[in-house]
């Protein structure tokens, strides 16, 4: 790629506070990396996607608009990109899939890691080593022939690294704990553009911080973690119609008090719109979906779910034995990119009356579509791994999540016209304010049990909220938050890595 292809006077204007990037500096960066270097207006060539495709991810409500993108192909590319950003005063954002995009850079440097897709399974050691752009479906596929499984989430398209840095509550969570609990080593590029391998022995304080609080401490280029001996499970969904809702909610809460740690479950409440493209069992219906993953025998699984089946007739019931490679069919998360925003609460307990109140606020009568999910926690999640990372609020018994689509209200449209983009942002802000008011009202119903938040389930730009500091503090207890703040100030005093709601450096460390 020629430097003349990168420097385009007609490129869309960025924030005027962003420093101009000199052609000579860009030429030097291009020479130092194997992957593409892209500027606004670049349409792509030499087999590479253009600027717009590269900056786009799963979350469509907001997109990065960086001054420059580095499509990293290896750890050395990341080192070069961080060094360039540091030397030119550019904040750094990182994106693999974009599922958890919380704050978009406007004029910084974006490191796109999706080309770093290497996976290596060591069956004898029971471990996997993955590069920064790997998604969970790749790891599941690589581990399955050996009768092993990772502690992946419900969606196969979610990136491994960001999920794990946030803790990672997955399909096998109550049986084996957080994904972060099985991490052995992290390859990390810190703000000084140094690549280091961080382990419990080499730097125990930084290692623990990365496992549950690692966003904002650097760019992870690779990670090694343990796998678990699971080749199959008993799982699927029990789906009840709205007429059974009150009984299903109460039965589910009672049931979670009795089940063993080998059973992980969640309850979802979804009011499906009356759209012709939806199948008849879903179209225009309000449904309660109970998702189940049990690592014991099918016979024992059938016995355990009997109290749920006793609620009454089901819209569907597909509980069955399945190979672990089919575990993504339990939740059936959407695979297509879309715009959305969401908040959550980690809870010490919950009663049926409060859950009914949440359902009333977010169900078919709500002015904005809401998807509610209640995850049953506890079990191995409460104990921690041998390294006991920084995952917050391990004593929580439930996680209540509220998410709303923002269809047609993307903050950053495709137009290169500044006025059009401003109009996009105004419409987006109005839609966002409406759904956040609804989410806040729903979460207020569970306030007596609220411990904090899970960073994994914070969707959208929560760093822009008036209460952004409180949101960041809510992810960890006070002592852990202070430890992370000190580490942030030590490893990233210029706040180079600032695009995450939990990355809040000490005020003195933030440049004015």
Short mmCIF file of C-alpha atoms in Angstrom, two decimals:
data_model
loop_
_atom_site.label_atom_id
_atom_site.label_comp_id
_atom_site.label_asym_id
_atom_site.label_seq_id
_atom_site.Cartn_x
_atom_site.Cartn_y
_atom_site.Cartn_z
CA UNK A 1 0.00 0.00 0.00
CA UNK A 2 1.41 3.40 -1.00
CA UNK A 3 1.39 6.32 1.41
CA UNK A 4 -0.35 8.39 -1.28
CA UNK A 5 -3.24 5.98 -0.98
CA UNK A 6 -3.52 6.78 2.73
CA UNK A 7 -3.37 10.57 2.77
CA UNK A 8 -6.51 11.97 1.19
CA UNK A 9 -7.32 15.69 1.47
CA UNK A 10 -10.98 14.81 0.82
CA UNK A 11 -11.28 12.54 3.85
CA UNK A 12 -14.14 13.41 6.24
CA UNK A 13 -13.15 15.98 8.82
CA UNK A 14 -12.36 14.73 12.31
CA UNK A 15 -12.37 16.50 15.65
CA UNK A 16 -10.30 19.65 15.16
CA UNK A 17 -8.47 18.89 18.41
CA UNK A 18 -6.97 15.76 16.87
CA UNK A 19 -3.34 16.34 15.87
CA UNK A 20 -2.62 16.16 12.16
CA UNK A 21 -0.83 13.01 11.07
CA UNK A 22 2.18 13.84 8.94
CA UNK A 23 2.62 11.81 5.74
CA UNK A 24 6.17 10.91 6.77
CA UNK A 25 4.99 9.52 10.10
CA UNK A 26 2.25 7.50 8.44
CA UNK A 27 4.74 6.15 5.93
CA UNK A 28 6.96 5.03 8.78
CA UNK A 29 4.04 3.32 10.55
CA UNK A 30 3.01 1.58 7.32
CA UNK A 31 6.55 0.27 6.90
CA UNK A 32 6.63 -1.08 10.46
CA UNK A 33 3.45 -3.20 10.37
CA UNK A 34 2.37 -6.20 8.34
CA UNK A 35 -1.32 -5.36 8.38
CA UNK A 36 -3.13 -2.48 6.66
CA UNK A 37 -2.97 1.13 7.82
CA UNK A 38 -6.21 2.93 6.95
CA UNK A 39 -7.38 6.54 7.05
CA UNK A 40 -10.88 8.02 6.65
CA UNK A 41 -11.86 7.76 3.01
CA UNK A 42 -9.75 4.69 2.27
CA UNK A 43 -11.78 2.21 0.23
CA UNK A 44 -9.39 -0.67 0.68
CA UNK A 45 -7.11 -2.45 -1.74
CA UNK A 46 -4.60 -5.30 -1.86
CA UNK A 47 -7.27 -7.61 -0.48
CA UNK A 48 -8.00 -5.40 2.56
CA UNK A 49 -11.32 -3.97 3.66
CA UNK A 50 -11.68 -0.21 3.62
CA UNK A 51 -11.81 2.19 6.53
CA UNK A 52 -15.58 1.95 7.10
CA UNK A 53 -15.65 -1.86 7.07
CA UNK A 54 -12.63 -2.06 9.37
CA UNK A 55 -14.06 0.29 12.01
CA UNK A 56 -17.45 -1.43 12.07
CA UNK A 57 -18.30 -4.20 14.50
CA UNK A 58 -21.26 -6.10 15.90
CA UNK A 59 -22.57 -3.09 17.84
CA UNK A 60 -24.10 -0.72 15.28
CA UNK A 61 -25.38 1.94 17.68
CA UNK A 62 -21.95 3.48 17.74
CA UNK A 63 -18.83 3.13 15.63
CA UNK A 64 -15.26 4.27 16.04
CA UNK A 65 -14.18 7.21 13.86
CA UNK A 66 -10.43 7.07 14.36
CA UNK A 67 -7.83 9.20 12.64
CA UNK A 68 -6.00 6.00 11.71
CA UNK A 69 -6.66 2.26 11.89
CA UNK A 70 -4.01 -0.42 12.18
CA UNK A 71 -5.28 -3.84 11.12
CA UNK A 72 -2.87 -5.83 13.28
CA UNK A 73 -1.72 -9.20 12.04
CA UNK A 74 0.71 -9.98 14.87
CA UNK A 75 1.88 -8.78 18.28
CA UNK A 76 4.64 -6.73 16.66
CA UNK A 77 1.99 -4.76 14.75
CA UNK A 78 0.31 -3.94 18.05
CA UNK A 79 3.60 -2.78 19.55
CA UNK A 80 4.22 -0.51 16.55
CA UNK A 81 0.68 0.88 16.71
CA UNK A 82 0.88 1.66 20.44
CA UNK A 83 4.27 3.30 19.99
CA UNK A 84 2.90 5.44 17.15
CA UNK A 85 -0.13 6.45 19.21
CA UNK A 86 1.99 7.33 22.23
CA UNK A 87 4.43 9.40 20.17
CA UNK A 88 1.64 11.31 18.40
CA UNK A 89 -0.71 11.89 21.32
CA UNK A 90 -3.48 9.60 20.05
CA UNK A 91 -5.69 7.63 22.43
CA UNK A 92 -5.97 3.94 21.56
CA UNK A 93 -9.10 1.84 21.07
CA UNK A 94 -9.05 -1.90 20.41
CA UNK A 95 -11.66 -3.94 18.56
CA UNK A 96 -11.95 -7.61 17.65
CA UNK A 97 -15.68 -8.19 17.09
CA UNK A 98 -17.21 -5.03 18.58
CA UNK A 99 -19.84 -6.79 20.71
CA UNK A 100 -18.92 -4.86 23.84
CA UNK A 101 -18.20 -1.46 22.31
CA UNK A 102 -18.78 1.04 25.09
CA UNK A 103 -16.96 4.19 24.03
CA UNK A 104 -16.00 5.10 20.49
CA UNK A 105 -12.81 6.93 19.65
CA UNK A 106 -13.30 10.13 17.70
CA UNK A 107 -9.95 10.82 16.11
CA UNK A 108 -7.71 8.38 17.99
CA UNK A 109 -6.01 5.22 16.78
CA UNK A 110 -7.99 1.99 16.43
CA UNK A 111 -6.19 -1.34 16.61
CA UNK A 112 -8.32 -3.93 14.83
CA UNK A 113 -7.27 -7.39 16.00
CA UNK A 114 -9.62 -9.58 13.95
CA UNK A 115 -6.76 -10.86 11.74
CA UNK A 116 -4.99 -12.30 14.80
CA UNK A 117 -7.00 -15.52 14.69
CA UNK A 118 -4.61 -18.28 15.76
CA UNK A 119 -5.84 -21.05 18.10
CA UNK A 120 -3.66 -23.81 19.52
CA UNK A 121 -5.02 -26.57 21.78
CA UNK A 122 -2.67 -28.66 23.90
CA UNK A 123 -4.85 -31.65 24.71
CA UNK A 124 -2.28 -33.25 27.03
CA UNK A 125 -1.98 -30.09 29.11
CA UNK A 126 -5.67 -29.30 28.81
CA UNK A 127 -5.02 -25.74 27.63
CA UNK A 128 -5.69 -23.44 24.70
CA UNK A 129 -3.65 -20.49 23.50
CA UNK A 130 -5.50 -17.91 21.41
CA UNK A 131 -4.57 -14.71 19.63
CA UNK A 132 -6.37 -11.42 20.15
CA UNK A 133 -9.00 -11.75 17.39
CA UNK A 134 -10.22 -15.27 18.15
CA UNK A 135 -13.93 -15.85 18.81
CA UNK A 136 -15.35 -18.53 21.10
CA UNK A 137 -16.75 -20.67 18.31
CA UNK A 138 -13.20 -21.28 17.07
CA UNK A 139 -12.05 -22.49 20.48
CA UNK A 140 -15.07 -24.74 20.98
CA UNK A 141 -14.43 -26.30 17.57
CA UNK A 142 -10.72 -26.82 18.24
CA UNK A 143 -11.24 -28.31 21.72
CA UNK A 144 -14.20 -30.61 20.97
CA UNK A 145 -12.26 -33.43 19.22
CA UNK A 146 -10.27 -33.87 22.44
CA UNK A 147 -13.33 -34.08 24.70
CA UNK A 148 -12.52 -30.65 26.09
CA UNK A 149 -14.39 -27.36 26.31
CA UNK A 150 -13.56 -23.74 27.10
CA UNK A 151 -15.53 -21.58 29.50
CA UNK A 152 -17.15 -19.78 26.59
CA UNK A 153 -20.17 -17.55 26.57
CA UNK A 154 -23.53 -18.18 24.96
CA UNK A 155 -22.63 -16.69 21.55
CA UNK A 156 -19.96 -18.33 19.35
CA UNK A 157 -19.21 -15.02 17.62
CA UNK A 158 -18.07 -13.12 20.73
CA UNK A 159 -14.36 -12.40 21.06
CA UNK A 160 -12.43 -14.40 23.65
CA UNK A 161 -10.20 -11.64 24.98
CA UNK A 162 -12.57 -8.85 25.99
CA UNK A 163 -15.08 -11.37 27.36
CA UNK A 164 -12.40 -12.94 29.58
CA UNK A 165 -10.92 -9.63 30.73
CA UNK A 166 -14.39 -8.78 32.06
CA UNK A 167 -14.63 -12.09 33.90
CA UNK A 168 -16.76 -14.13 31.53
CA UNK A 169 -20.04 -15.71 32.72
CA UNK A 170 -20.60 -18.63 30.37
CA UNK A 171 -22.52 -21.78 29.62
CA UNK A 172 -20.70 -23.76 32.34
CA UNK A 173 -20.34 -20.90 34.81
CA UNK A 174 -21.77 -22.46 37.97
CA UNK A 175 -19.79 -25.64 37.41
CA UNK A 176 -16.36 -24.19 36.61
CA UNK A 177 -16.49 -20.48 37.45
CA UNK A 178 -15.56 -17.42 35.43
CA UNK A 179 -13.55 -17.74 32.24
CA UNK A 180 -10.95 -15.50 33.90
CA UNK A 181 -10.44 -18.12 36.63
CA UNK A 182 -8.73 -20.52 34.21
CA UNK A 183 -6.31 -18.06 32.59
CA UNK A 184 -2.65 -19.11 32.77
CA UNK A 185 -0.90 -16.24 30.99
CA UNK A 186 -1.61 -12.99 29.16
CA UNK A 187 0.57 -11.41 26.47
CA UNK A 188 0.11 -7.67 26.96
CA UNK A 189 1.35 -4.54 25.21
CA UNK A 190 1.38 -1.75 27.78
CA UNK A 191 1.36 2.01 27.16
CA UNK A 192 5.17 2.08 26.98
CA UNK A 193 4.87 -0.06 23.81
CA UNK A 194 6.45 -3.02 25.59
CA UNK A 195 5.25 -6.57 24.97
CA UNK A 196 5.33 -8.64 28.12
CA UNK A 197 3.98 -12.02 29.17
CA UNK A 198 2.09 -11.61 32.41
CA UNK A 199 1.60 -14.60 34.72
CA UNK A 200 0.82 -15.19 38.36
CA UNK A 201 4.56 -15.60 38.94
CA UNK A 202 5.97 -12.83 36.75
CA UNK A 203 3.71 -10.01 37.97
CA UNK A 204 1.01 -11.28 40.34
CA UNK A 205 -0.58 -7.87 40.94
CA UNK A 206 -0.99 -7.03 37.25
CA UNK A 207 -2.05 -10.60 36.45
CA UNK A 208 -4.84 -10.54 39.02
CA UNK A 209 -5.94 -7.10 37.81
CA UNK A 210 -6.24 -8.29 34.22
CA UNK A 211 -8.57 -11.13 35.23
CA UNK A 212 -11.80 -9.22 35.69
CA UNK A 213 -10.44 -5.68 35.50
CA UNK A 214 -8.12 -5.79 32.52
CA UNK A 215 -9.79 -3.35 30.17
CA UNK A 216 -7.75 -0.19 30.02
CA UNK A 217 -4.41 -1.64 31.16
CA UNK A 218 -3.03 -2.40 27.70
CA UNK A 219 -3.67 -4.39 24.54
CA UNK A 220 -3.82 -8.16 24.94
CA UNK A 221 -2.24 -9.92 21.97
CA UNK A 222 -2.62 -13.52 23.19
CA UNK A 223 -3.94 -15.51 26.13
CA UNK A 224 -3.49 -19.06 27.44
CA UNK A 225 -6.19 -20.66 29.58
CA UNK A 226 -7.33 -24.02 30.87
CA UNK A 227 -9.97 -26.20 29.24
CA UNK A 228 -12.40 -28.45 31.08
CA UNK A 229 -13.28 -32.12 30.45
CA UNK A 230 -16.75 -31.65 28.98
CA UNK A 231 -17.66 -33.38 25.72
CA UNK A 232 -21.43 -33.01 26.00
CA UNK A 233 -24.24 -31.81 28.21
CA UNK A 234 -27.97 -31.92 28.80
CA UNK A 235 -29.52 -28.64 27.83
CA UNK A 236 -31.86 -26.52 25.78
CA UNK A 237 -34.89 -24.36 26.49
CA UNK A 238 -38.24 -24.55 28.22
CA UNK A 239 -40.45 -21.79 26.79
CA UNK A 240 -43.65 -20.61 28.46
CA UNK A 241 -46.26 -18.23 27.06
CA UNK A 242 -47.29 -15.00 28.77
CA UNK A 243 -50.32 -16.68 30.33
CA UNK A 244 -47.90 -18.78 32.42
CA UNK A 245 -45.57 -15.90 33.22
CA UNK A 246 -46.28 -15.35 36.92
CA UNK A 247 -46.11 -19.07 37.68
CA UNK A 248 -42.91 -19.47 35.64
CA UNK A 249 -41.14 -16.60 37.39
CA UNK A 250 -41.97 -17.83 40.87
CA UNK A 251 -41.13 -21.44 40.00
CA UNK A 252 -37.78 -20.46 38.49
CA UNK A 253 -36.71 -18.51 41.58
CA UNK A 254 -37.71 -21.38 43.90
CA UNK A 255 -35.96 -23.87 41.63
CA UNK A 256 -32.65 -21.99 41.64
CA UNK A 257 -32.52 -22.43 45.41
CA UNK A 258 -32.38 -26.21 44.98
CA UNK A 259 -30.23 -27.08 41.95
CA UNK A 260 -26.62 -28.32 42.15
CA UNK A 261 -23.56 -26.46 40.91
CA UNK A 262 -23.42 -28.67 37.83
CA UNK A 263 -26.49 -26.87 36.47
CA UNK A 264 -26.20 -23.38 34.96
CA UNK A 265 -29.34 -21.56 33.82
CA UNK A 266 -30.93 -18.28 32.90
CA UNK A 267 -34.42 -16.89 32.39
CA UNK A 268 -35.18 -14.56 29.47
CA UNK A 269 -38.32 -12.46 29.01
CA UNK A 270 -38.93 -11.29 25.45
CA UNK A 271 -41.93 -9.54 23.93
CA UNK A 272 -41.57 -10.42 20.26
CA UNK A 273 -42.97 -7.92 17.77
CA UNK A 274 -45.76 -8.90 15.42
CA UNK A 275 -43.62 -9.16 12.30
CA UNK A 276 -44.24 -11.53 9.38
CA UNK A 277 -40.60 -12.65 9.24
CA UNK A 278 -40.87 -14.21 12.70
CA UNK A 279 -42.05 -17.82 13.05
CA UNK A 280 -45.61 -18.26 14.29
CA UNK A 281 -44.65 -19.57 17.77
CA UNK A 282 -42.82 -16.28 18.42
CA UNK A 283 -44.70 -13.68 16.41
CA UNK A 284 -46.40 -11.10 18.61
CA UNK A 285 -45.99 -13.20 21.76
CA UNK A 286 -44.56 -12.49 25.19
CA UNK A 287 -42.44 -15.47 26.21
CA UNK A 288 -40.44 -16.68 29.20
CA UNK A 289 -37.49 -18.80 28.07
CA UNK A 290 -35.60 -20.88 30.63
CA UNK A 291 -32.18 -21.87 29.28
CA UNK A 292 -30.45 -24.86 30.86
CA UNK A 293 -26.97 -26.43 30.70
CA UNK A 294 -26.32 -29.44 32.93
CA UNK A 295 -23.09 -31.41 32.92
CA UNK A 296 -24.56 -34.51 34.54
CA UNK A 297 -26.56 -37.34 32.99
CA UNK A 298 -29.69 -36.81 30.93
CA UNK A 299 -31.69 -38.92 33.37
CA UNK A 300 -30.68 -36.73 36.30
CA UNK A 301 -31.28 -33.65 34.18
CA UNK A 302 -34.84 -34.80 33.50
CA UNK A 303 -35.40 -35.23 37.23
CA UNK A 304 -33.98 -31.79 38.01
CA UNK A 305 -36.18 -29.91 35.51
CA UNK A 306 -39.41 -31.66 36.54
CA UNK A 307 -40.49 -28.77 38.83
CA UNK A 308 -40.20 -26.37 35.89
CA UNK A 309 -42.20 -28.57 33.56
CA UNK A 310 -44.87 -28.70 36.27
CA UNK A 311 -45.55 -24.99 35.69
CA UNK A 312 -47.84 -25.94 32.83
CA UNK A 313 -48.00 -26.24 29.03
CA UNK A 314 -44.94 -25.09 27.14
CA UNK A 315 -44.66 -23.27 23.84
CA UNK A 316 -41.60 -25.41 23.24
CA UNK A 317 -39.41 -27.84 25.14
CA UNK A 318 -36.20 -29.00 23.45
CA UNK A 319 -34.16 -30.20 26.42
CA UNK A 320 -31.86 -32.97 25.23
CA UNK A 321 -28.41 -34.46 25.30
CA UNK A 322 -26.09 -32.58 22.93
CA UNK A 323 -22.42 -32.46 22.04
CA UNK A 324 -20.75 -29.45 23.60
CA UNK A 325 -20.14 -28.06 20.11
CA UNK A 326 -23.91 -27.37 19.99
CA UNK A 327 -23.97 -25.42 23.26
CA UNK A 328 -24.60 -22.18 21.36
CA UNK A 329 -28.09 -23.49 20.49
CA UNK A 330 -29.16 -23.15 24.12
CA UNK A 331 -29.39 -19.36 24.10
CA UNK A 332 -29.64 -18.76 20.34
CA UNK A 333 -28.16 -15.28 20.56
CA UNK A 334 -28.58 -13.12 17.44
CA UNK A 335 -25.74 -13.49 14.97
CA UNK A 336 -26.35 -10.38 12.87
CA UNK A 337 -24.87 -7.00 13.88
CA UNK A 338 -27.40 -4.53 15.25
CA UNK A 339 -27.73 -1.44 17.45
CA UNK A 340 -28.49 -1.93 21.15
CA UNK A 341 -27.95 -0.59 24.65
CA UNK A 342 -28.12 -2.36 27.97
CA UNK A 343 -27.48 -2.19 31.70
CA UNK A 344 -27.46 -4.76 34.49
CA UNK A 345 -27.47 -5.37 38.21
CA UNK A 346 -25.70 -8.04 40.25
CA UNK A 347 -28.02 -9.13 43.04
CA UNK A 348 -27.65 -10.75 46.46
CA UNK A 349 -31.14 -12.23 46.11
CA UNK A 350 -34.52 -11.62 44.51
CA UNK A 351 -38.18 -12.27 45.15
CA UNK A 352 -41.01 -13.04 42.76
CA UNK A 353 -42.84 -9.76 43.38
CA UNK A 354 -39.82 -7.70 42.27
CA UNK A 355 -39.30 -9.89 39.22
CA UNK A 356 -42.96 -9.47 38.28
CA UNK A 357 -42.48 -5.70 38.58
CA UNK A 358 -39.51 -5.90 36.18
CA UNK A 359 -41.63 -7.91 33.76
CA UNK A 360 -44.47 -5.38 33.93
CA UNK A 361 -42.11 -2.49 33.15
CA UNK A 362 -40.35 -4.23 30.25
CA UNK A 363 -43.06 -6.42 28.75
CA UNK A 364 -45.48 -5.87 25.86
CA UNK A 365 -46.86 -2.62 27.31
CA UNK A 366 -43.43 -0.97 27.39
CA UNK A 367 -42.95 1.76 24.76
CA UNK A 368 -39.52 0.36 23.86
CA UNK A 369 -38.68 -3.29 23.26
CA UNK A 370 -36.74 -4.78 26.17
CA UNK A 371 -35.00 -8.13 26.45
CA UNK A 372 -34.64 -9.16 30.09
CA UNK A 373 -32.33 -11.93 31.21
CA UNK A 374 -31.84 -13.25 34.74
CA UNK A 375 -28.70 -15.38 35.16
CA UNK A 376 -28.48 -17.75 38.11
CA UNK A 377 -24.99 -17.31 39.61
CA UNK A 378 -23.31 -18.90 42.62
CA UNK A 379 -21.65 -22.30 42.59
CA UNK A 380 -18.04 -22.13 41.36
CA UNK A 381 -18.49 -18.44 40.46
CA UNK A 382 -18.43 -17.61 44.16
CA UNK A 383 -15.17 -19.35 44.98
CA UNK A 384 -12.62 -18.12 42.42
CA UNK A 385 -9.67 -19.87 40.84
CA UNK A 386 -6.25 -20.44 42.29
CA UNK A 387 -5.14 -16.97 41.21
CA UNK A 388 -8.36 -15.23 42.39
CA UNK A 389 -8.49 -12.36 39.91
CA UNK A 390 -10.38 -9.09 40.18
CA UNK A 391 -13.86 -10.18 39.11
CA UNK A 392 -16.26 -8.08 41.14
CA UNK A 393 -19.10 -9.15 43.42
CA UNK A 394 -18.48 -12.90 43.36
CA UNK A 395 -21.06 -13.32 46.09
CA UNK A 396 -23.90 -12.28 43.77
CA UNK A 397 -26.65 -14.86 43.37
CA UNK A 398 -28.21 -13.40 40.23
CA UNK A 399 -27.39 -11.06 37.38
CA UNK A 400 -30.34 -9.13 35.96
CA UNK A 401 -29.74 -7.76 32.47
CA UNK A 402 -31.94 -5.38 30.47
CA UNK A 403 -31.19 -4.73 26.79
CA UNK A 404 -33.06 -2.81 24.09
CA UNK A 405 -32.50 -2.67 20.35
CA UNK A 406 -32.03 0.77 18.83
CA UNK A 407 -33.20 -0.04 15.33
CA UNK A 408 -32.80 2.87 12.94
CA UNK A 409 -31.08 5.03 15.53
CA UNK A 410 -27.34 4.56 14.90
CA UNK A 411 -25.29 7.42 16.30
CA UNK A 412 -22.85 7.40 13.40
CA UNK A 413 -24.51 6.89 10.03
CA UNK A 414 -22.72 6.22 6.78
CA UNK A 415 -22.94 9.82 5.57
CA UNK A 416 -19.75 11.82 5.21
CA UNK A 417 -21.75 15.04 5.66
CA UNK A 418 -21.24 16.64 9.06
CA UNK A 419 -24.84 17.90 9.26
CA UNK A 420 -26.21 14.44 8.51
CA UNK A 421 -23.98 12.93 11.17
CA UNK A 422 -25.17 15.54 13.66
CA UNK A 423 -28.79 14.64 12.87
CA UNK A 424 -27.96 10.94 13.33
CA UNK A 425 -26.53 11.71 16.73
CA UNK A 426 -29.53 13.73 17.80
CA UNK A 427 -31.93 10.91 16.88
CA UNK A 428 -29.68 8.38 18.57
CA UNK A 429 -29.48 10.46 21.76
CA UNK A 430 -33.26 10.73 21.94
CA UNK A 431 -33.76 6.99 21.47
CA UNK A 432 -30.97 6.19 23.93
CA UNK A 433 -32.42 8.45 26.61
CA UNK A 434 -35.80 6.73 26.30
CA UNK A 435 -34.49 3.19 26.66
CA UNK A 436 -32.14 4.13 29.48
CA UNK A 437 -35.01 5.65 31.43
CA UNK A 438 -36.90 2.38 30.98
CA UNK A 439 -33.87 0.32 32.04
CA UNK A 440 -33.29 2.48 35.11
CA UNK A 441 -36.90 2.07 36.20
CA UNK A 442 -36.71 -1.70 35.77
CA UNK A 443 -33.45 -2.00 37.69
CA UNK A 444 -34.82 0.21 40.46
CA UNK A 445 -37.30 -2.58 41.19
CA UNK A 446 -34.42 -4.76 42.41
CA UNK A 447 -32.54 -2.03 44.30
CA UNK A 448 -32.81 -3.73 47.73
CA UNK A 449 -30.59 -6.57 46.50
CA UNK A 450 -28.23 -4.64 44.24
CA UNK A 451 -24.49 -5.21 44.79
CA UNK A 452 -23.09 -3.64 41.63
CA UNK A 453 -22.70 -4.33 37.90
CA UNK A 454 -21.02 -6.82 35.60
CA UNK A 455 -18.79 -5.13 33.04
CA UNK A 456 -19.52 -7.97 30.61
CA UNK A 457 -23.16 -6.90 30.44
CA UNK A 458 -22.69 -3.16 30.05
CA UNK A 459 -23.68 -2.47 26.47
CA UNK A 460 -23.36 0.96 24.95
CA UNK A 461 -21.54 4.22 25.77
CA UNK A 462 -21.95 4.28 29.54
CA UNK A 463 -18.89 6.49 29.87
CA UNK A 464 -21.05 9.33 28.51
CA UNK A 465 -23.64 9.05 31.28
CA UNK A 466 -23.90 11.77 33.93
CA UNK A 467 -23.24 9.02 36.49
CA UNK A 468 -20.33 7.48 34.55
CA UNK A 469 -18.02 7.49 37.56
CA UNK A 470 -20.60 5.60 39.62
CA UNK A 471 -21.05 3.08 36.80
CA UNK A 472 -17.30 2.43 36.72
CA UNK A 473 -17.09 2.08 40.51
CA UNK A 474 -20.05 -0.32 40.58
CA UNK A 475 -18.15 -3.01 38.68
CA UNK A 476 -15.83 -3.76 41.65
CA UNK A 477 -15.86 -3.30 45.38
CA UNK A 478 -14.13 -0.20 46.75
CA UNK A 479 -10.80 -1.86 47.57
CA UNK A 480 -10.53 -3.50 44.14
CA UNK A 481 -11.49 -0.26 42.40
CA UNK A 482 -8.70 1.58 44.22
CA UNK A 483 -6.16 -1.14 43.31
CA UNK A 484 -7.16 -0.93 39.66
CA UNK A 485 -6.95 2.86 39.75
CA UNK A 486 -3.38 2.69 41.13
CA UNK A 487 -2.35 0.14 38.52
CA UNK A 488 -3.90 2.23 35.76
CA UNK A 489 -1.93 5.27 36.90
CA UNK A 490 1.27 3.20 37.04
CA UNK A 491 0.98 1.42 33.69
CA UNK A 492 -0.90 4.06 31.67
CA UNK A 493 -0.32 7.48 33.26
CA UNK A 494 -1.29 9.33 30.05
CA UNK A 495 -4.60 7.41 29.85
CA UNK A 496 -3.79 6.05 26.40
CA UNK A 497 -6.33 3.22 26.79
CA UNK A 498 -9.46 5.08 27.81
CA UNK A 499 -12.32 3.57 25.84
CA UNK A 500 -14.01 1.38 28.42
CA UNK A 501 -16.42 2.18 31.27
CA UNK A 502 -14.32 0.36 33.87
CA UNK A 503 -11.06 2.07 32.89
CA UNK A 504 -11.05 5.07 35.21
CA UNK A 505 -7.56 6.31 36.08
CA UNK A 506 -6.77 8.50 39.03
CA UNK A 507 -7.78 12.09 38.19
CA UNK A 508 -4.18 13.30 38.41
CA UNK A 509 -3.23 10.79 35.71
CA UNK A 510 -5.67 12.10 33.12
CA UNK A 511 -4.19 14.77 30.86
CA UNK A 512 -6.14 18.00 30.62
#
